[in-house]
Coordinates of C-alpha atoms and ligand atoms in Angstrom, one line a residue:
X1 CA 66.2 144.5 96.0
X2 CA 64.0 143.7 93.0
X3 CA 61.1 146.0 92.9
X4 CA 57.8 144.5 92.0
X5 CA 55.2 147.2 91.8
X6 CA 52.3 145.5 90.2
X7 CA 49.5 147.7 89.0
X8 CA 46.9 148.6 91.6
X9 CA 43.4 147.5 90.6
X10 CA 41.2 150.2 89.0
X11 CA 39.3 152.3 91.6
X12 CA 35.8 150.9 91.7
X13 CA 32.6 152.3 93.1
X14 CA 31.8 151.0 96.5
X15 CA 28.6 151.2 98.5
X16 CA 27.8 151.8 102.1
X17 CA 24.6 151.9 104.0
X18 CA 24.0 154.6 106.7
X19 CA 21.4 153.6 109.2
X20 CA 20.0 156.7 111.0
X21 CA 18.9 156.8 114.6
X22 CA 15.1 156.3 115.1
X23 CA 13.0 159.4 114.7
X24 CA 15.7 161.4 113.0
X25 CA 14.6 164.9 112.0
X26 CA 14.4 166.4 108.5
X27 CA 17.2 168.8 109.5
X28 CA 19.4 165.9 110.5
X29 CA 18.7 164.1 107.3
X30 CA 19.4 167.2 105.2
X31 CA 22.7 167.8 107.1
X32 CA 23.8 164.2 106.4
X33 CA 22.9 164.5 102.7
X34 CA 24.9 167.8 102.5
X35 CA 28.0 166.2 104.1
X36 CA 27.7 163.2 101.7
X37 CA 27.6 165.6 98.7
X38 CA 30.5 167.6 100.1
X39 CA 32.6 164.4 100.4
X40 CA 31.8 163.8 96.7
X41 CA 29.6 160.8 97.1
X42 CA 26.1 160.0 95.8
X43 CA 23.2 159.3 98.2
X44 CA 19.9 157.4 98.0
X45 CA 17.4 157.9 100.8
X46 CA 15.0 155.3 101.9
X47 CA 12.5 156.5 104.5
X48 CA 10.6 154.0 106.6
X49 CA 8.1 154.8 109.4
X50 CA 10.7 154.7 112.2
X51 CA 14.0 154.6 110.4
X52 CA 15.7 156.2 107.6
X53 CA 18.4 154.5 105.6
X54 CA 20.8 156.2 103.2
X55 CA 22.7 154.3 100.6
X56 CA 26.0 155.9 99.6
X57 CA 28.0 155.3 96.5
X58 CA 31.6 156.5 95.9
X59 CA 35.1 155.8 94.9
X60 CA 36.3 152.8 96.9
X61 CA 39.6 154.5 97.8
X62 CA 37.8 157.5 99.3
X63 CA 34.6 156.0 100.8
X64 CA 35.4 155.5 104.5
X65 CA 32.9 154.5 107.2
X66 CA 34.6 156.6 109.9
X67 CA 33.8 160.2 108.8
X68 CA 30.2 159.2 108.0
X69 CA 29.7 157.5 111.4
X70 CA 30.7 160.8 113.1
X71 CA 27.8 162.8 111.6
X72 CA 25.1 163.6 114.2
X73 CA 22.0 161.4 113.8
X74 CA 23.9 158.4 112.3
X75 CA 23.6 155.2 114.2
X76 CA 25.6 152.8 112.1
X77 CA 27.6 152.7 108.8
X78 CA 27.7 149.4 107.1
X79 CA 30.2 148.8 104.4
X80 CA 29.0 146.3 101.7
X81 CA 32.4 145.2 100.5
X82 CA 35.1 143.7 102.8
X83 CA 37.8 146.2 103.9
X84 CA 40.4 144.0 102.3
X85 CA 40.1 143.8 98.5
X86 CA 43.2 142.2 96.9
X87 CA 43.2 139.5 99.5
X88 CA 39.5 138.8 99.1
X89 CA 37.8 135.9 97.2
X90 CA 35.6 138.5 95.6
X91 CA 38.6 140.0 93.9
X92 CA 40.2 136.6 93.0
X93 CA 37.9 133.6 92.9
X94 CA 40.4 130.8 92.5
X95 CA 42.9 129.7 95.2
X96 CA 46.2 131.4 94.8
X97 CA 49.1 129.1 94.3
X98 CA 52.5 130.4 95.6
X99 CA 55.6 128.8 94.1
X100 CA 59.0 128.5 95.8
X101 CA 61.1 127.1 93.0
X102 CA 59.4 123.8 92.2
X103 CA 57.3 123.7 95.4
X104 CA 53.7 124.9 95.3
X105 CA 51.7 126.0 98.2
X106 CA 47.9 126.3 97.8
X107 CA 45.4 125.1 95.2
X108 CA 45.6 121.6 96.5
X109 CA 49.4 121.5 97.1
X110 CA 50.7 121.3 100.6
X111 CA 53.7 123.3 101.9
X112 CA 55.4 121.1 104.5
X113 CA 57.7 123.5 106.3
X114 CA 60.1 122.0 108.8
X115 CA 63.3 122.8 110.6
X116 CA 64.7 124.2 113.8
X117 CA 63.5 127.4 115.5
X118 CA 66.9 128.9 115.0
X119 CA 69.9 128.1 112.8
X120 CA 72.6 127.1 115.3
X121 CA 75.4 125.5 113.3
X122 CA 75.9 123.9 109.9
X123 CA 76.3 120.5 111.4
X124 CA 73.0 120.6 113.4
X125 CA 71.0 122.1 110.5
X126 CA 72.4 119.6 108.0
X127 CA 71.3 116.7 110.2
X128 CA 67.8 118.1 110.7
X129 CA 67.4 119.0 107.0
X130 CA 68.6 115.6 105.8
X131 CA 66.0 113.9 108.1
X132 CA 63.0 116.1 107.5
X133 CA 63.7 116.0 103.8
X134 CA 63.7 112.2 103.9
X135 CA 60.5 112.3 105.9
X136 CA 58.8 114.4 103.1
X137 CA 59.2 118.0 104.2
X138 CA 59.5 120.3 101.1
X139 CA 60.5 123.6 102.7
X140 CA 63.3 124.2 105.2
X141 CA 62.9 126.8 108.0
X142 CA 65.4 128.3 110.4
X143 CA 65.6 131.7 112.1
X144 CA 68.8 133.8 111.7
X145 CA 67.1 136.9 113.3
X146 CA 65.1 135.7 116.3
X147 CA 62.4 137.8 118.0
X148 CA 63.0 136.7 121.6
X149 CA 61.0 137.8 124.6
X150 CA 64.2 138.4 126.6
X151 CA 67.1 140.5 125.2
X152 CA 69.5 138.1 127.0
X153 CA 68.2 135.0 125.0
X154 CA 70.0 133.8 121.9
X155 CA 69.2 136.4 119.2
X156 CA 70.2 134.3 116.1
X157 CA 73.4 134.1 114.0
X158 CA 72.5 136.9 111.7
X159 CA 74.1 136.7 108.2
X160 CA 76.1 133.7 109.2
X161 CA 72.9 131.9 109.9
X162 CA 71.4 133.0 106.5
X163 CA 74.5 131.6 104.8
X164 CA 74.2 128.2 106.5
X165 CA 70.4 128.0 105.8
X166 CA 71.0 128.7 102.1
X167 CA 73.9 126.2 101.8
X168 CA 71.9 123.4 103.6
X169 CA 68.7 124.2 101.6
X170 CA 70.7 123.9 98.4
X171 CA 72.3 120.7 99.5
X172 CA 68.9 119.0 100.1
X173 CA 67.2 120.9 97.3
X174 CA 64.7 122.6 99.7
X175 CA 63.6 126.2 99.3
X176 CA 64.2 128.1 102.6
X177 CA 62.1 130.4 104.7
X178 CA 63.5 132.7 107.4
X179 CA 62.2 135.6 109.5
X180 CA 62.9 139.2 108.7
X181 CA 62.4 141.5 111.7
X182 CA 62.9 145.0 110.4
X183 CA 63.1 146.8 107.0
X184 CA 66.9 147.2 107.3
X185 CA 67.3 143.4 107.1
X186 CA 65.2 143.0 104.0
X187 CA 68.0 143.4 101.3
X188 CA 70.3 141.0 103.2
X189 CA 67.6 138.3 103.8
X190 CA 66.4 138.5 100.2
X191 CA 69.9 137.5 99.1
X192 CA 69.6 134.2 100.9
X193 CA 65.9 133.3 101.4
X194 CA 63.2 132.0 99.1
X195 CA 60.4 133.2 101.3
X196 CA 60.4 136.0 103.9
X197 CA 58.7 135.2 107.2
X198 CA 56.9 138.0 109.1
X199 CA 56.7 136.8 112.7
X200 CA 53.6 137.0 114.9
X201 CA 55.1 140.0 116.8
X202 CA 55.5 142.0 113.5
X203 CA 52.2 141.2 111.9
X204 CA 51.0 144.7 112.3
X205 CA 54.4 146.4 111.7
X206 CA 52.9 148.2 108.8
X207 CA 56.2 149.8 107.6
X208 CA 57.7 146.3 107.4
X209 CA 54.7 145.0 105.6
X210 CA 54.9 147.8 103.0
X211 CA 58.7 147.1 102.5
X212 CA 58.3 143.3 102.0
X213 CA 55.5 144.2 99.7
X214 CA 58.1 145.8 97.4
X215 CA 60.2 142.7 97.1
X216 CA 59.6 139.8 94.6
X217 CA 59.8 137.2 97.4
X218 CA 56.8 135.2 98.7
X219 CA 55.9 136.3 102.2
X220 CA 55.0 133.9 105.1
X221 CA 52.7 136.1 107.2
X222 CA 52.1 134.7 110.8
X223 CA 49.0 135.7 112.7
X224 CA 49.7 137.9 115.7
X225 CA 48.8 136.5 119.1
X226 CA 45.9 139.0 119.6
X227 CA 44.9 139.5 116.0
X228 CA 41.5 138.7 114.5
X229 CA 41.3 136.9 111.2
X230 CA 40.2 140.2 109.7
X231 CA 43.4 141.9 111.1
X232 CA 45.5 139.1 109.5
X233 CA 43.8 139.6 106.1
X234 CA 44.3 143.4 106.4
X235 CA 48.0 142.8 107.0
X236 CA 48.1 140.6 103.9
X237 CA 46.4 143.5 102.1
X238 CA 49.2 145.8 103.1
X239 CA 51.7 143.5 101.4
X240 CA 49.6 143.1 98.3
X241 CA 48.7 146.8 98.0
X242 CA 52.4 147.4 97.8
X243 CA 52.6 145.2 94.8
X244 CA 53.5 141.7 96.1
X245 CA 50.6 139.3 95.8
X246 CA 52.6 136.2 96.9
X247 CA 51.4 135.9 100.5
X248 CA 51.0 132.7 102.5
X249 CA 49.1 133.1 105.8
X250 CA 49.9 131.2 108.9
X251 CA 47.7 130.3 111.9
X252 CA 50.0 129.9 114.9
X253 CA 47.6 130.2 117.8
X254 CA 46.3 133.2 119.7
X255 CA 46.6 134.1 123.4
X256 CA 43.8 132.9 125.6
X257 CA 43.0 132.1 129.3
X258 CA 44.1 128.5 128.7
X259 CA 47.6 128.1 130.2
X260 CA 48.3 124.4 129.6
X261 CA 49.2 125.2 126.0
X262 CA 51.5 128.0 124.8
X263 CA 48.7 129.5 122.7
X264 CA 45.2 128.5 121.6
X265 CA 45.1 127.1 118.1
X266 CA 42.3 128.6 116.2
X267 CA 41.6 125.8 113.7
X268 CA 38.4 127.6 112.5
X269 CA 40.7 130.2 111.0
X270 CA 41.5 127.8 108.2
X271 CA 38.0 127.4 106.7
X272 CA 37.3 131.0 107.9
X273 CA 40.1 132.3 105.7
X274 CA 39.2 130.0 102.9
X275 CA 35.7 131.5 102.7
X276 CA 37.0 135.1 102.7
X277 CA 40.3 134.9 100.8
X278 CA 42.1 133.1 98.0
X279 CA 45.4 133.1 99.8
X280 CA 46.9 129.8 101.1
X281 CA 47.0 129.3 104.9
X282 CA 49.4 127.0 106.7
X283 CA 49.0 125.9 110.3
X284 CA 51.9 126.0 112.8
X285 CA 51.0 123.5 115.6
X286 CA 54.4 124.0 117.2
X287 CA 54.0 127.6 118.3
X288 CA 50.2 127.1 118.8
X289 CA 50.6 124.4 121.4
X290 CA 54.2 124.5 122.5
X291 CA 53.8 120.8 123.2
X292 CA 55.3 118.0 121.2
X293 CA 52.6 115.6 122.6
X294 CA 49.9 117.7 121.0
X295 CA 51.6 118.7 117.8
X296 CA 50.8 115.5 115.8
X297 CA 47.0 115.6 116.5
X298 CA 46.9 119.3 115.6
X299 CA 48.9 118.8 112.4
X300 CA 46.5 116.0 111.3
X301 CA 43.5 118.2 112.2
X302 CA 45.0 121.0 110.2
X303 CA 45.3 119.0 107.0
X304 CA 41.8 117.6 107.5
X305 CA 40.5 121.1 108.0
X306 CA 41.8 122.1 104.6
X307 CA 45.1 123.8 105.5
X308 CA 47.6 124.3 102.7
X309 CA 50.3 122.7 104.8
X310 CA 51.9 122.6 108.3
X311 CA 54.9 124.3 109.8
X312 CA 56.7 122.2 112.4
X313 CA 59.8 122.8 114.4
X314 CA 62.2 119.9 114.5
X315 CA 65.4 119.5 116.4
X316 CA 67.9 116.6 116.6
X317 CA 68.6 117.4 120.2
X318 CA 65.8 119.6 121.7
X319 CA 67.5 119.8 125.1
X320 CA 70.4 121.6 123.5
X321 CA 68.4 123.8 121.2
X322 CA 69.1 127.5 121.6
X323 CA 65.5 128.5 121.0
X324 CA 62.1 126.7 121.4
X325 CA 63.6 123.4 122.3
X326 CA 60.7 122.2 124.5
X327 CA 58.3 122.3 121.6
X328 CA 60.6 120.7 119.0
X329 CA 59.7 117.3 117.6
X330 CA 62.6 114.8 117.2
X331 CA 63.3 113.8 113.6
X332 CA 61.8 110.4 114.2
X333 CA 58.6 111.8 115.6
X334 CA 58.4 114.1 112.6
X335 CA 58.9 111.2 110.2
X336 CA 56.0 109.2 111.9
X337 CA 53.8 112.2 111.7
X338 CA 54.6 112.7 108.0
X339 CA 53.6 109.1 107.3
X340 CA 50.2 109.9 108.6
X341 CA 50.0 113.3 106.9
X342 CA 50.8 111.8 103.6
X343 CA 48.0 109.3 103.9
X344 CA 45.6 112.2 105.0
X345 CA 46.8 114.3 102.0
X346 CA 45.8 111.5 99.7
X347 CA 42.4 111.2 101.2
X348 CA 42.0 115.0 100.9
X349 CA 43.3 114.9 97.2
X350 CA 46.3 117.0 98.1
X351 CA 49.8 116.8 96.6
X352 CA 53.1 117.4 98.2
X353 CA 55.7 118.7 95.7
X354 CA 59.4 117.9 96.0
Ligands
PEP401 C1 59.1 131.2 114.8 O1 58.6 130.8 113.7 O2 60.2 130.7 115.2 C2 58.4 132.3 115.5 C3 59.2 133.1 116.3 O3 57.1 132.2 115.4 P1 56.0 133.3 115.9 O4 56.4 134.6 115.2 O5 54.7 132.7 115.3 O6 56.0 133.4 117.4
MN402 MN1 60.2 129.1 117.2

């Protein structure tokens, strides 16, 4: 595995604000100031009639809200900077552009990821790839290690699947993305894939995030079904803090009370991420809705909302698919959708590399 330990940013001073409970006593304030000094930080006290507020300045790597919040008399500790740094817009003002060979994602370029849920055979993948490529997809997907809810469901072809994915990707000149489920698979998957997918179920597998953070491969990080946008960005931060800044985020729906769709697509995550982060974000309407009849509308909405691409599962014979068949679009349905998405891309001044 190629190590890519980029330098960490210089430790900067960070500020926090401590709001004390009303009518705090002088003893309490003195105790808080003592603790702040012991921790090696500087304090600035601002006393009002009812409330006292203390500004704290210290090394960003050491200044943590939790120990301060535990001191008696403290009501709230408010960090000024975001908890994620490398992933934040403050750190990196311009959109990041992630490159997979000649295909760019971000900064106005759309990553159009398409393919079956799982790699099943060379014949099936070849047919799907040929058709999605002709329709305008620029990245081929297909799982070789599948995170299935049931241990009795198809678990993927493993290395055999990776070999097929690589061969077919090369045949149609498409970079390939596939899921890596645990650190032991990383070296193997890196031999075949252009981008490593971290699935929703592993978004907070921090050891896995640290390990893919040490590779030189772009990482496709899917939002977990019960993760906030902040959690997603903190997970991206793990990968980036380990040295790999090539992260593409993916909104794939979150769990909700609505049971007519597989998940609830949080479209606001797209502009929400854009405000807070420079990283590209792709929308996956396939896993978000689980319904082919809803996927086209959600894909159009994603491009209109400013997403950096869409991720769509396509199968030539969904009824025979070994995984996620019911949500797969047929190649023809994908092609009609792509005709619309290309028109939208033009209106939105976006390009689709090939
Ligand atoms: C997938 O992309 O096939 C997949 C398993 O997605 P998710 O991790 O978002 O459920
Ligand atoms: Mn799937």
